[in-house]
C-alpha angles and dihedrals in degrees: 000000000000113000122215133192124211132169106230095175132003106307092347110117129193111215107195138181120185115219102208093189090059098034098231141078134253113218134193123187124218120195113201110212142122086288105030117219128204117199113201116010096216124225119324091235090053094050098107092054093044092047092050091050092050088050089065088066104034143340105288089216090067096062108123105180132036117193135181138164107233141348107284130121095250090049101046110350093120095043096117092045089056092046089053094058099034106059095188097043122118129186116238121216144138131262094274094045091051100046098037101037122004101046086070104023103045122076091214131040116268128233101245112213127198120230107279095013117145121230112197117205100176114280091009133068122199123202113209113222122194107214108170111202092002110138084354141297132070090253096049120142139158135210128227119198105211104200096053095028090233119160114203096211105176112201095357110115091017109174138167132248137058098269130157120305090250132011137189094204129093114299096171095077094051088049091049091051092053094047092047092048090055096053094093094043135081086257095064122130095030087149104049119206112227134167087265101046098092092045091053092048090051091050091052091048089052089064088067096220117200096191126041112201100206120196097210114035136001121339116238134229118194139051099000093174093061092045091053094048091047091050089050090055092049093048092050093049093049092047091051093047091048092050092051090050092050094054098039 
């Protein structure tokens, strides 16, 4: 897979590899700051390529913080490889992620953040957001960078194709198409609908993000609040339709 680098906001870089056999991209985000932060480690098997790409932007050994949303190989599979080459790096996670996953999985203790806690990295400030089961996983969380109004939104807005690094056009419809196409597959219900889903979407929209750093597909610049509320509506409609189909 060919890896590309694009700056989607000041000193926030999208590192992307398109998996042609799957039809969508895998993205990591590197934030260059006094304390550099990497969001998503990428797969363990892809670590050498990801490391070499990061090295084009900064010395990988200087990474201080490693964030991810939930426990999956593309999110944090290479965590220990990064910890091995970055002696001052620490994973960041919430209480559930620490106690259920990282206390055993990670080779170094994590920085455990409370919901809403701010992590300063120099010029940037990251708000930790506990979002259980959004996009999925008990341990799920997201990060919001407050100076650039960038929401690192993991699998939310996942869409296929090898489009531009960042777009200002609609990304809700491509996400809807991908979710709808999966309903009859083993990969259905990747975004579960719970009694708290709508509340969490509304909370994210209230942050008024201007950039959405999507993990699979193009990032988005524009009215992030509207996009989040529209995606919430789509997710609710698809969940309702799927439920009716299951009981019919």
